Short mmCIF file of C-alpha atoms and ligand atoms in Angstrom, two decimals:
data_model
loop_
_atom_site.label_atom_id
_atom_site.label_comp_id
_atom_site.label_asym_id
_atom_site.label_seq_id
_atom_site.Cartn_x
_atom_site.Cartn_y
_atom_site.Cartn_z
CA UNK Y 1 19.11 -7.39 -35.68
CA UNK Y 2 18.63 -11.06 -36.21
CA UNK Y 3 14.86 -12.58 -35.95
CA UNK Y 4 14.01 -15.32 -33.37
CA UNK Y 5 13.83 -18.29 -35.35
CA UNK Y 6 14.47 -21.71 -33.36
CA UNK Y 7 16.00 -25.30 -34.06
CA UNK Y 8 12.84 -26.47 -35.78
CA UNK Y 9 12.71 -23.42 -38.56
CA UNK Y 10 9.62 -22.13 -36.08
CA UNK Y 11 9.71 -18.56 -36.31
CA UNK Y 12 9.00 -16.71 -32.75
CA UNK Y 13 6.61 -13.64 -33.61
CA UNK Y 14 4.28 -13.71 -30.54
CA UNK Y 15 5.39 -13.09 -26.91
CA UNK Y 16 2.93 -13.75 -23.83
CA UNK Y 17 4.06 -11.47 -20.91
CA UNK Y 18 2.65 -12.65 -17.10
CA UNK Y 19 2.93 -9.12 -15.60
CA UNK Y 20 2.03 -10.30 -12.29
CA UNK Y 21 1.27 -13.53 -10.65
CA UNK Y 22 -1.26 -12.05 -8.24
CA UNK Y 23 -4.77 -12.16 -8.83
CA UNK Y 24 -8.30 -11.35 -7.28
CA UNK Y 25 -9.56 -14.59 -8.30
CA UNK Y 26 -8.86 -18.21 -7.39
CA UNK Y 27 -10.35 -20.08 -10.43
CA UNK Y 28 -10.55 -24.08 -8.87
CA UNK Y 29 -8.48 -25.08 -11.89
CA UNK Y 30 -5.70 -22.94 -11.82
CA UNK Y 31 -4.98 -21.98 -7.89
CA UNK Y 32 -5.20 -22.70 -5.05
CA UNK Y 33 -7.28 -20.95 -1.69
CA UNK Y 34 -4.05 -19.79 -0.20
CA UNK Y 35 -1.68 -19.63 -2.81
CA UNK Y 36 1.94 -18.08 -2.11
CA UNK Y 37 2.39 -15.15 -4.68
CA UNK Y 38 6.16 -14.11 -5.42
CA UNK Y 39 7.80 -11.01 -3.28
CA UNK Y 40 7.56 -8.02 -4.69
CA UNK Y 41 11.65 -7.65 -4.70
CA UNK Y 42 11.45 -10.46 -7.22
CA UNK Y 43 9.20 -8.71 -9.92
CA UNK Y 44 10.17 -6.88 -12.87
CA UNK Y 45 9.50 -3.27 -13.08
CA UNK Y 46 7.09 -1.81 -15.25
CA UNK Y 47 10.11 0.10 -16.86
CA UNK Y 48 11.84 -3.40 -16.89
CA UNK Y 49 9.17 -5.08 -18.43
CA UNK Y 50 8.43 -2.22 -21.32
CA UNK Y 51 12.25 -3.08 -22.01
CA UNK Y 52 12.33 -6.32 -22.33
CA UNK Y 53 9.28 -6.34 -24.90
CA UNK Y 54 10.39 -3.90 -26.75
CA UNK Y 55 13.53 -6.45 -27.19
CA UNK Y 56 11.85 -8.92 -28.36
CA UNK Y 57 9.59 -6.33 -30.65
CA UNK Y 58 12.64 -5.16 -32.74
CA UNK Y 59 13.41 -9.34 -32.56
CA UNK Y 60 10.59 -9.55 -34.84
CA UNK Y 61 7.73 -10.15 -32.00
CA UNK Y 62 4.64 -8.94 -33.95
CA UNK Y 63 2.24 -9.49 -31.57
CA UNK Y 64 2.13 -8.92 -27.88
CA UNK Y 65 -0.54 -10.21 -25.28
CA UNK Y 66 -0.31 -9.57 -21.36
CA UNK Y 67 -2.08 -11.85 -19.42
CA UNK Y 68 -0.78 -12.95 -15.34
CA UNK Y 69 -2.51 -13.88 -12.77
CA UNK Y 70 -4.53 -11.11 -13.65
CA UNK Y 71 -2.99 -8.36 -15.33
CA UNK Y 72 -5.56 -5.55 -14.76
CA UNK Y 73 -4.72 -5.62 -10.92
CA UNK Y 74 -1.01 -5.16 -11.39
CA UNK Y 75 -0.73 -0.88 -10.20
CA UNK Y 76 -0.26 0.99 -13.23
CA UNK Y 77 -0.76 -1.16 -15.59
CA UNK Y 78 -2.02 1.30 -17.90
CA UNK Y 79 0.85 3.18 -17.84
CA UNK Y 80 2.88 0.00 -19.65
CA UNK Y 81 -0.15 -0.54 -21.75
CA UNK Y 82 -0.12 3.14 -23.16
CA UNK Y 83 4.02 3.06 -23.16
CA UNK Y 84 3.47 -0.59 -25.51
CA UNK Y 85 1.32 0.94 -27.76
CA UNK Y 86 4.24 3.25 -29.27
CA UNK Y 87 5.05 -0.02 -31.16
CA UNK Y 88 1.67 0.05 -32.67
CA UNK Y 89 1.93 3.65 -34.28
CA UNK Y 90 5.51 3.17 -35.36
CA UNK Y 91 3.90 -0.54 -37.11
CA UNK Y 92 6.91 -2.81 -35.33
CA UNK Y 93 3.92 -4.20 -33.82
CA UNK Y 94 0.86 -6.06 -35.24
CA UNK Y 95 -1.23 -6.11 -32.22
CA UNK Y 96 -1.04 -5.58 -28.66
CA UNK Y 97 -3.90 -7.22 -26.39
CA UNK Y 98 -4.51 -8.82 -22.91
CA UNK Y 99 -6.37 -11.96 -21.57
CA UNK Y 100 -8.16 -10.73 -18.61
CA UNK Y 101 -11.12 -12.07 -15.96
CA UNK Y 102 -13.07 -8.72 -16.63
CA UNK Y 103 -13.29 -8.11 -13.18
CA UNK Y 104 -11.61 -4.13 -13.63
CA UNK Y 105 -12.52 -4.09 -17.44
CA UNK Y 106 -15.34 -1.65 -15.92
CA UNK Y 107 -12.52 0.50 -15.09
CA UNK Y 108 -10.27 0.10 -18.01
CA UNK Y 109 -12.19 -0.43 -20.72
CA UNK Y 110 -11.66 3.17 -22.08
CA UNK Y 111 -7.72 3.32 -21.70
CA UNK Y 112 -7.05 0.10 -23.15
CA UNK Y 113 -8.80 1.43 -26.55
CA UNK Y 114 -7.12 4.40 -26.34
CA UNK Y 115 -3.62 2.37 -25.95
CA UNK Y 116 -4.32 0.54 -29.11
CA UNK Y 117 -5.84 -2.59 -28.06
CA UNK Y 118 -8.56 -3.48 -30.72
CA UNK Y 119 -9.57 -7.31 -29.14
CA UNK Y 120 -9.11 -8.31 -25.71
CA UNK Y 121 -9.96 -11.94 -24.24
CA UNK Y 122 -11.61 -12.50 -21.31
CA UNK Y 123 -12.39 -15.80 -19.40
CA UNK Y 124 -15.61 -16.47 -18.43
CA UNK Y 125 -16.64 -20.32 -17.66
CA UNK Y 126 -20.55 -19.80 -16.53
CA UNK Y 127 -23.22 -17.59 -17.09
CA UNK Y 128 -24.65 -18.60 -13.60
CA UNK Y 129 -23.82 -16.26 -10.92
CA UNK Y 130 -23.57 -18.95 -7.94
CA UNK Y 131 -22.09 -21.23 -10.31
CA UNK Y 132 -19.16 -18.29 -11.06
CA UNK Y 133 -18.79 -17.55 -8.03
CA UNK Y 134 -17.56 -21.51 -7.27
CA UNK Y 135 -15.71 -21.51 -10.05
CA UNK Y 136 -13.25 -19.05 -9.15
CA UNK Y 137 -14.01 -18.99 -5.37
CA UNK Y 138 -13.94 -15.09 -4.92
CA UNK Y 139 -15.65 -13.41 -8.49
CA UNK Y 140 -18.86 -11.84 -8.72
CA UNK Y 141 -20.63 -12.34 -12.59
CA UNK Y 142 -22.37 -9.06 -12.23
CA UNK Y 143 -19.04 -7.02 -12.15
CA UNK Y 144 -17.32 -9.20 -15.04
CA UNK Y 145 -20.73 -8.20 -17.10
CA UNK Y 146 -20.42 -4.34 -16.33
CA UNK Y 147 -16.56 -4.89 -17.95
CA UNK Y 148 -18.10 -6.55 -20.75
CA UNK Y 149 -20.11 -3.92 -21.44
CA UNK Y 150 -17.71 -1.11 -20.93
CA UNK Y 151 -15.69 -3.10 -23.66
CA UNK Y 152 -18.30 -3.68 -25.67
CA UNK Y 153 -18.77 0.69 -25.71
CA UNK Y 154 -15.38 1.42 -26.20
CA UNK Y 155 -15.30 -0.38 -29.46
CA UNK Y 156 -12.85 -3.80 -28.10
CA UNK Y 157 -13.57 -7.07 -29.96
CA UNK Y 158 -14.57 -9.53 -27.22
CA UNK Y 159 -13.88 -13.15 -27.31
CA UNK Y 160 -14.61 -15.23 -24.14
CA UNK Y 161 -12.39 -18.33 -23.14
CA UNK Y 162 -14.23 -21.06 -20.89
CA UNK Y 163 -12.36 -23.40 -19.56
CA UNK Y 164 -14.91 -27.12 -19.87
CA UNK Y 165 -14.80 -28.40 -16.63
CA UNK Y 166 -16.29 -32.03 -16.29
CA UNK Y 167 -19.83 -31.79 -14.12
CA UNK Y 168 -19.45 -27.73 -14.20
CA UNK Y 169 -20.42 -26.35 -17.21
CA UNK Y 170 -20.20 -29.32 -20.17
CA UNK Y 171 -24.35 -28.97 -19.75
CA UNK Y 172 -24.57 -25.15 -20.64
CA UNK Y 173 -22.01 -24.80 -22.94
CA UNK Y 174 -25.00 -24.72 -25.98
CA UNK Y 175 -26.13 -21.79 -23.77
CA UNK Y 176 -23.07 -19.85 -23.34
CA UNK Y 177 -22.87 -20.50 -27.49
CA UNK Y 178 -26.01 -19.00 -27.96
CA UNK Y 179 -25.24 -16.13 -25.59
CA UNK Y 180 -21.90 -15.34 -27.26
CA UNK Y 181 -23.83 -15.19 -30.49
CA UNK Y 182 -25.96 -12.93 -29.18
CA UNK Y 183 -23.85 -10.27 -27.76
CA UNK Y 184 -21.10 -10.50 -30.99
CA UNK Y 185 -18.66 -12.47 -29.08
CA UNK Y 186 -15.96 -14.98 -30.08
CA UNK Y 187 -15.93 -17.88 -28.18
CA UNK Y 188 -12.77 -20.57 -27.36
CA UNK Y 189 -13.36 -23.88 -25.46
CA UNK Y 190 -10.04 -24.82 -23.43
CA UNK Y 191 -9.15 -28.35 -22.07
CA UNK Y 192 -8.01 -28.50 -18.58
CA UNK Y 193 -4.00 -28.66 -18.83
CA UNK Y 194 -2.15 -30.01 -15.74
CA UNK Y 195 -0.21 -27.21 -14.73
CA UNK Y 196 0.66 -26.66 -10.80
CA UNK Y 197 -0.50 -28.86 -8.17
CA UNK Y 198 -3.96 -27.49 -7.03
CA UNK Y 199 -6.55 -28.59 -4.14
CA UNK Y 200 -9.33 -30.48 -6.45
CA UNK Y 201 -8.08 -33.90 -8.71
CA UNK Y 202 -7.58 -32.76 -12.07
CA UNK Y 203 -8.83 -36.18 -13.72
CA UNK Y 204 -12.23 -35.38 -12.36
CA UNK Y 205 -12.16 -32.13 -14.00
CA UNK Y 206 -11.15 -32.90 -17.27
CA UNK Y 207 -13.41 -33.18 -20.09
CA UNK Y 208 -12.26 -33.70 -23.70
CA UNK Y 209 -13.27 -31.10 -26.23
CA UNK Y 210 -13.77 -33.97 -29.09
CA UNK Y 211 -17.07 -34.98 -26.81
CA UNK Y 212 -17.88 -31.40 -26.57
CA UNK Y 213 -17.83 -30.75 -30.05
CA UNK Y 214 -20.10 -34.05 -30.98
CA UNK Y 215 -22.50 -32.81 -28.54
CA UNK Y 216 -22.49 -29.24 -29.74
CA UNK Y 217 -22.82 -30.42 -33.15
CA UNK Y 218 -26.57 -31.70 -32.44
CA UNK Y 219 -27.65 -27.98 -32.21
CA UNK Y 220 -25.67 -25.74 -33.83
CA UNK Y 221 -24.02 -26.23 -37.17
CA UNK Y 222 -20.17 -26.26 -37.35
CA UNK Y 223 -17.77 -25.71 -39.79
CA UNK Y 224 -14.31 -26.23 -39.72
CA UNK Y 225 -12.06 -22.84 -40.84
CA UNK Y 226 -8.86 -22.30 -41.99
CA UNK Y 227 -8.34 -19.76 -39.08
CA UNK Y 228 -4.77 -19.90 -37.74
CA UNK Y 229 -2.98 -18.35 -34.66
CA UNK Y 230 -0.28 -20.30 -34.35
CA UNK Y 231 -1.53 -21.45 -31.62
CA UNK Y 232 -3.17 -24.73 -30.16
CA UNK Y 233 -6.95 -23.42 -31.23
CA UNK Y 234 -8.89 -24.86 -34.17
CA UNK Y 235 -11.68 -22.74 -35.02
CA UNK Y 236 -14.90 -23.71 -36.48
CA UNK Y 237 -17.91 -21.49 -37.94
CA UNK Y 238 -20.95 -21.12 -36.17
CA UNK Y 239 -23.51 -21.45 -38.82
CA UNK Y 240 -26.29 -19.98 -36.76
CA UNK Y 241 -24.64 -16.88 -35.50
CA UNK Y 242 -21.33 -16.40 -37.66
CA UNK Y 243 -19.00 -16.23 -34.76
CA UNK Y 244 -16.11 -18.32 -34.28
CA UNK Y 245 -15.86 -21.22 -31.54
CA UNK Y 246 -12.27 -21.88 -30.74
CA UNK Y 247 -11.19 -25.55 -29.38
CA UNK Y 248 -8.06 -25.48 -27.48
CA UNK Y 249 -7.13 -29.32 -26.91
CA UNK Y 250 -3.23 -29.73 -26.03
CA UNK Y 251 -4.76 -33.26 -24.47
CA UNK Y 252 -6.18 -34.83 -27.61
CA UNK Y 253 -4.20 -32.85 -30.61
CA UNK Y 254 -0.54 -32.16 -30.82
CA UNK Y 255 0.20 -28.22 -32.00
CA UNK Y 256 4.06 -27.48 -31.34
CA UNK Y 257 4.77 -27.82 -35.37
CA UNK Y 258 3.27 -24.36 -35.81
CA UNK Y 259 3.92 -23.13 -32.37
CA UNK Y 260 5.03 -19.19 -33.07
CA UNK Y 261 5.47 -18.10 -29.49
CA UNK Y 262 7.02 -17.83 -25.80
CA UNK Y 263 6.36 -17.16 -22.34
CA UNK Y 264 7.69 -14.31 -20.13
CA UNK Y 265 7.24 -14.29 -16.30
CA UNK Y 266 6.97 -11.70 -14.16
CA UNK Y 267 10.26 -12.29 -13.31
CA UNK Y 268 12.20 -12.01 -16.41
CA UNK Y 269 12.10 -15.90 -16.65
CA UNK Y 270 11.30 -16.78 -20.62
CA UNK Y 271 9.57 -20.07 -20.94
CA UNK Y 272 10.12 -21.39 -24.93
CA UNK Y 273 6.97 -24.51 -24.29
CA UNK Y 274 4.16 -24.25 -22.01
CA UNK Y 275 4.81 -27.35 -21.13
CA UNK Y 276 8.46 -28.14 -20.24
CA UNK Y 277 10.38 -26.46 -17.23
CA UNK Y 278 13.30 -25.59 -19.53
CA UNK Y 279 13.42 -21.86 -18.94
CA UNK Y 280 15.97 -18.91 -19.69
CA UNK Y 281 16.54 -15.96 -17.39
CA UNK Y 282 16.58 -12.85 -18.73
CA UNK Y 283 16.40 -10.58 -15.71
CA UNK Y 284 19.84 -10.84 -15.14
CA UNK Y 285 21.40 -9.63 -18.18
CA UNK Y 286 18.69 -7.35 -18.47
CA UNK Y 287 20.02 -5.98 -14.94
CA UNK Y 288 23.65 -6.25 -15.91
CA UNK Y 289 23.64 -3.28 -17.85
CA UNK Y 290 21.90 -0.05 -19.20
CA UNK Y 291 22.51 -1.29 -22.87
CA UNK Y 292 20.67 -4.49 -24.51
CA UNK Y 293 23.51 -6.51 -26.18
CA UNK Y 294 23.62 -8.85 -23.38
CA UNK Y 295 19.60 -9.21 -23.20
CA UNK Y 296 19.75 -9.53 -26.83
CA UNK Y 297 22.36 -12.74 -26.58
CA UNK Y 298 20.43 -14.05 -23.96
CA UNK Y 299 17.22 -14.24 -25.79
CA UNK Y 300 18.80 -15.86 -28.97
CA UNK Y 301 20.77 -18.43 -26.92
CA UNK Y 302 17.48 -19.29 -25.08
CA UNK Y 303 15.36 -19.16 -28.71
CA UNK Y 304 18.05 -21.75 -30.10
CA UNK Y 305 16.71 -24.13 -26.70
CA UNK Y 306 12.94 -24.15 -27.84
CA UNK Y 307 12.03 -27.51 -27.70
CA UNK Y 308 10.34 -29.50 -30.63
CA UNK Y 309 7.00 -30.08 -28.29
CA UNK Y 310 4.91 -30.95 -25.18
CA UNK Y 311 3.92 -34.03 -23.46
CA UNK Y 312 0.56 -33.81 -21.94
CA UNK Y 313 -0.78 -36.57 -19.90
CA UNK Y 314 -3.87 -36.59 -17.66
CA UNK Y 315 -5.08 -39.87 -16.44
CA UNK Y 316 -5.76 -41.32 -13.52
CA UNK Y 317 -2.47 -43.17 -12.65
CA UNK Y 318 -0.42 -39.89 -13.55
CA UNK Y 319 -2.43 -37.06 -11.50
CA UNK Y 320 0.60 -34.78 -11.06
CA UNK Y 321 0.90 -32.15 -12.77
CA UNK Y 322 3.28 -32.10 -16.28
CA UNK Y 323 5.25 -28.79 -14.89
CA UNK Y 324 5.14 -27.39 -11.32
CA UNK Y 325 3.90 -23.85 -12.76
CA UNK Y 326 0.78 -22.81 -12.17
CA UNK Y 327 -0.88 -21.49 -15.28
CA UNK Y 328 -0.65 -18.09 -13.33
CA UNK Y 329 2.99 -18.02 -13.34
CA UNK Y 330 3.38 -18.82 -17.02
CA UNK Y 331 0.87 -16.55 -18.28
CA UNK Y 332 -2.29 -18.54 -20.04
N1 LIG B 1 -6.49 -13.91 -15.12
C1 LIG B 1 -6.65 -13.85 -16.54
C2 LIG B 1 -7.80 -14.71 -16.99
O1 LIG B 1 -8.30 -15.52 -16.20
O2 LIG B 1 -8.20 -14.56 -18.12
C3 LIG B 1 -5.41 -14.22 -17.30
C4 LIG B 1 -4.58 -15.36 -16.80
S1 LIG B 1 -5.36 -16.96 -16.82
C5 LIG B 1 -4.08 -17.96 -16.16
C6 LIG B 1 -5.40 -17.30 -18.56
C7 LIG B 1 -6.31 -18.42 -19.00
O3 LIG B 1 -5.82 -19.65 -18.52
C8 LIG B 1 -7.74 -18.30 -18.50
O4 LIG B 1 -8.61 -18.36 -19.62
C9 LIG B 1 -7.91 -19.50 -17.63
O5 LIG B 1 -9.23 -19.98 -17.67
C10 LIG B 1 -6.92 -20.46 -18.21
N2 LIG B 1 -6.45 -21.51 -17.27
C11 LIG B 1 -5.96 -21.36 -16.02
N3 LIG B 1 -5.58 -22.55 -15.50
C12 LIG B 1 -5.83 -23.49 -16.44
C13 LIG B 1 -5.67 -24.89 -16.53
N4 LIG B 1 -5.14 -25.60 -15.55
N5 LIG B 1 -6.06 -25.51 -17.67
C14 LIG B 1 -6.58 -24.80 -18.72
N6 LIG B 1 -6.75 -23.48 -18.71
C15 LIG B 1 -6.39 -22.81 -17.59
FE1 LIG B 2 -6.98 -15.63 -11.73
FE2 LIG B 2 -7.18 -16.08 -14.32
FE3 LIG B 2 -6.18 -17.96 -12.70
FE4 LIG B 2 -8.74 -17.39 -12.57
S1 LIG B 2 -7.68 -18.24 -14.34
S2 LIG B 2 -7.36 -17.60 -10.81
S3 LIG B 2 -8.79 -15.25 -13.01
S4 LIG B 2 -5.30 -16.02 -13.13
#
């Protein structure tokens, strides 16, 4: 079986899976009120879906992370979960984990421990319930902070991802440092990225991380780590508490030289960049037939089509968005 590694010597370890592009939130940065989710008909099976990652797994993907739209309100989704987590006792897998909104963690919590997830991420932008529930237009705090909890007890690492939004949070963000600190929590800082055309003007909402971290730096004492994902995070300590604060900036830093991953939709689309609409479809041969040689051929042809990088640009003069996906298509 030959690895995944593409045109630039990058070697492809970590797949992203969107198992659904529904959700039961409508964050203001990522959808809109009345968004149009996919039919049904179009979505991959959760028999599908356990097939195609366990493709890429014995490709050489070491690590596996389901995210959506929200992946905790796709039906079953424990069943996949616990059928994914085979790859963690046999060790073809590193780690298997999922980037949720915490509003089923409550639910969950339990099962996803006992499937093999050891850290889970889960987005959080305010600590203010009225202020949460503008943010993503249909979430209550107080249920996100029962799925914390129930995390928290089943022994899951926690790291929270807040998404700086310009005149939303960039004033509590020493608070929601402090409160991660607290509770033993990770935290990662995310730049809005322009991806699918929603209601609000993105350059209002944008707020650059490198102004974040000066003003963060008055109060809390910050030192750069070498801790690597592959990923577009930089990760500083947090003197005062010892956790790790995460910047993700695809605005203000270019990351593609280490970039170690792709993007699978819902659909069986693979995207190789986040940001470029260059795509591969792998329902198809997946569909074709019962055995995986054609899968297989389709994923290497699309791995030898990564591109070398992204081109980001918000300003004010170039409002649309970079791709027409919305971050809930592509998986964040
Ligand atoms: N529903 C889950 C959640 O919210 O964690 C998983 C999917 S969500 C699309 C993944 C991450 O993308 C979240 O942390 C969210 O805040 C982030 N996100 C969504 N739209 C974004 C955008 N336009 N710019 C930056 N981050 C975005
Ligand atoms: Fe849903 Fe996550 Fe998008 Fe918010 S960021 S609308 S929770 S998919």
């Amino acid at each position: 079986m030959t690895e995944m590694i593409d045109p630039f010597d990058r070697k492809v370890s970590y797949l992203r899976v969107s198992v659904t592009d529904r959700c039961d939130f409508r964050c203001v940065y990522c959808m809109s009120e009345d968004m149009t989710f996919l039919p049904k008909s179009d979505v991959l099976s959760l028999e599908e879906l356990d097939r195609l990652c366990s493709a890429f797994i014995r490709k050489g993907v070491r690590k596996l992370r389901l995210t959506g739209g929200e992946p905790l309100v796709r039906r079953n989704i424990m069943s996949l979960m616990h059928n994914l987590g085979r790859h963690l006792k046999t060790g073809d897998l590193d780690e298997l984990t999922l980037t949720t909104n915490g509003s089923q963690l409550a639910r969950f919590a339990g099962d996803l421990a006992k499937s093999g997830v050891r850290r889970i991420n889960v987005s959080m932008d305010t600590l203010d319930p009225d202020k949460f529930h503008k943010i993503t237009r249909w979430g209550k705090l107080d249920k996100v902070m029962d799925g914390l909890k129930a995390a928290s007890d089943a022994g899951l690492e926690i790291k929270i991802n807040t998404v700086a939004v310009n005149g939303f949070n960039d004033m509590e963000l020493d608070e929601m440092l402090g409160w991660c600190g607290d509770q033993g929590y990770d935290l990662t800082l995310i730049e809005t990225m322009p991806l699918g055309e929603i209601s609000d003007a993105r350059a209002d909402q944008y707020l650059p991380l490198s102004t974040v971290r000066e003003r963060l730096s008055k109060n809390w004492n910050l030192t750069d780590i070498p801790y690597k994902t592959g990923g577009p995070a930089r990760y500083v300590e947090v003197g005062e508490t010892g956790r790790k604060l995460g910047f993700i900036t695809p605005m203000t830093h270019n990351f593609c030289e280490t970039c170690n991953r792709v993007r699978l939709t819902c659909t069986g689309t693979l995207y190789m960049c986040l940001g470029q609409d260059d795509a591969a479809d792998l329902r198809a041969p997946l569909r074709a037939s019962e055995a995986d040689e054609l899968l297989e051929s389709a994923i290497d042809e699309a791995i030898g089509r990564k591109p070398k990088g992204h081109d980001f640009i918000i300003d004010r003069d170039s409002n649309a968005p970079a791709t027409s996906r919305h971050m809930s298509v592509t998986g964040g």
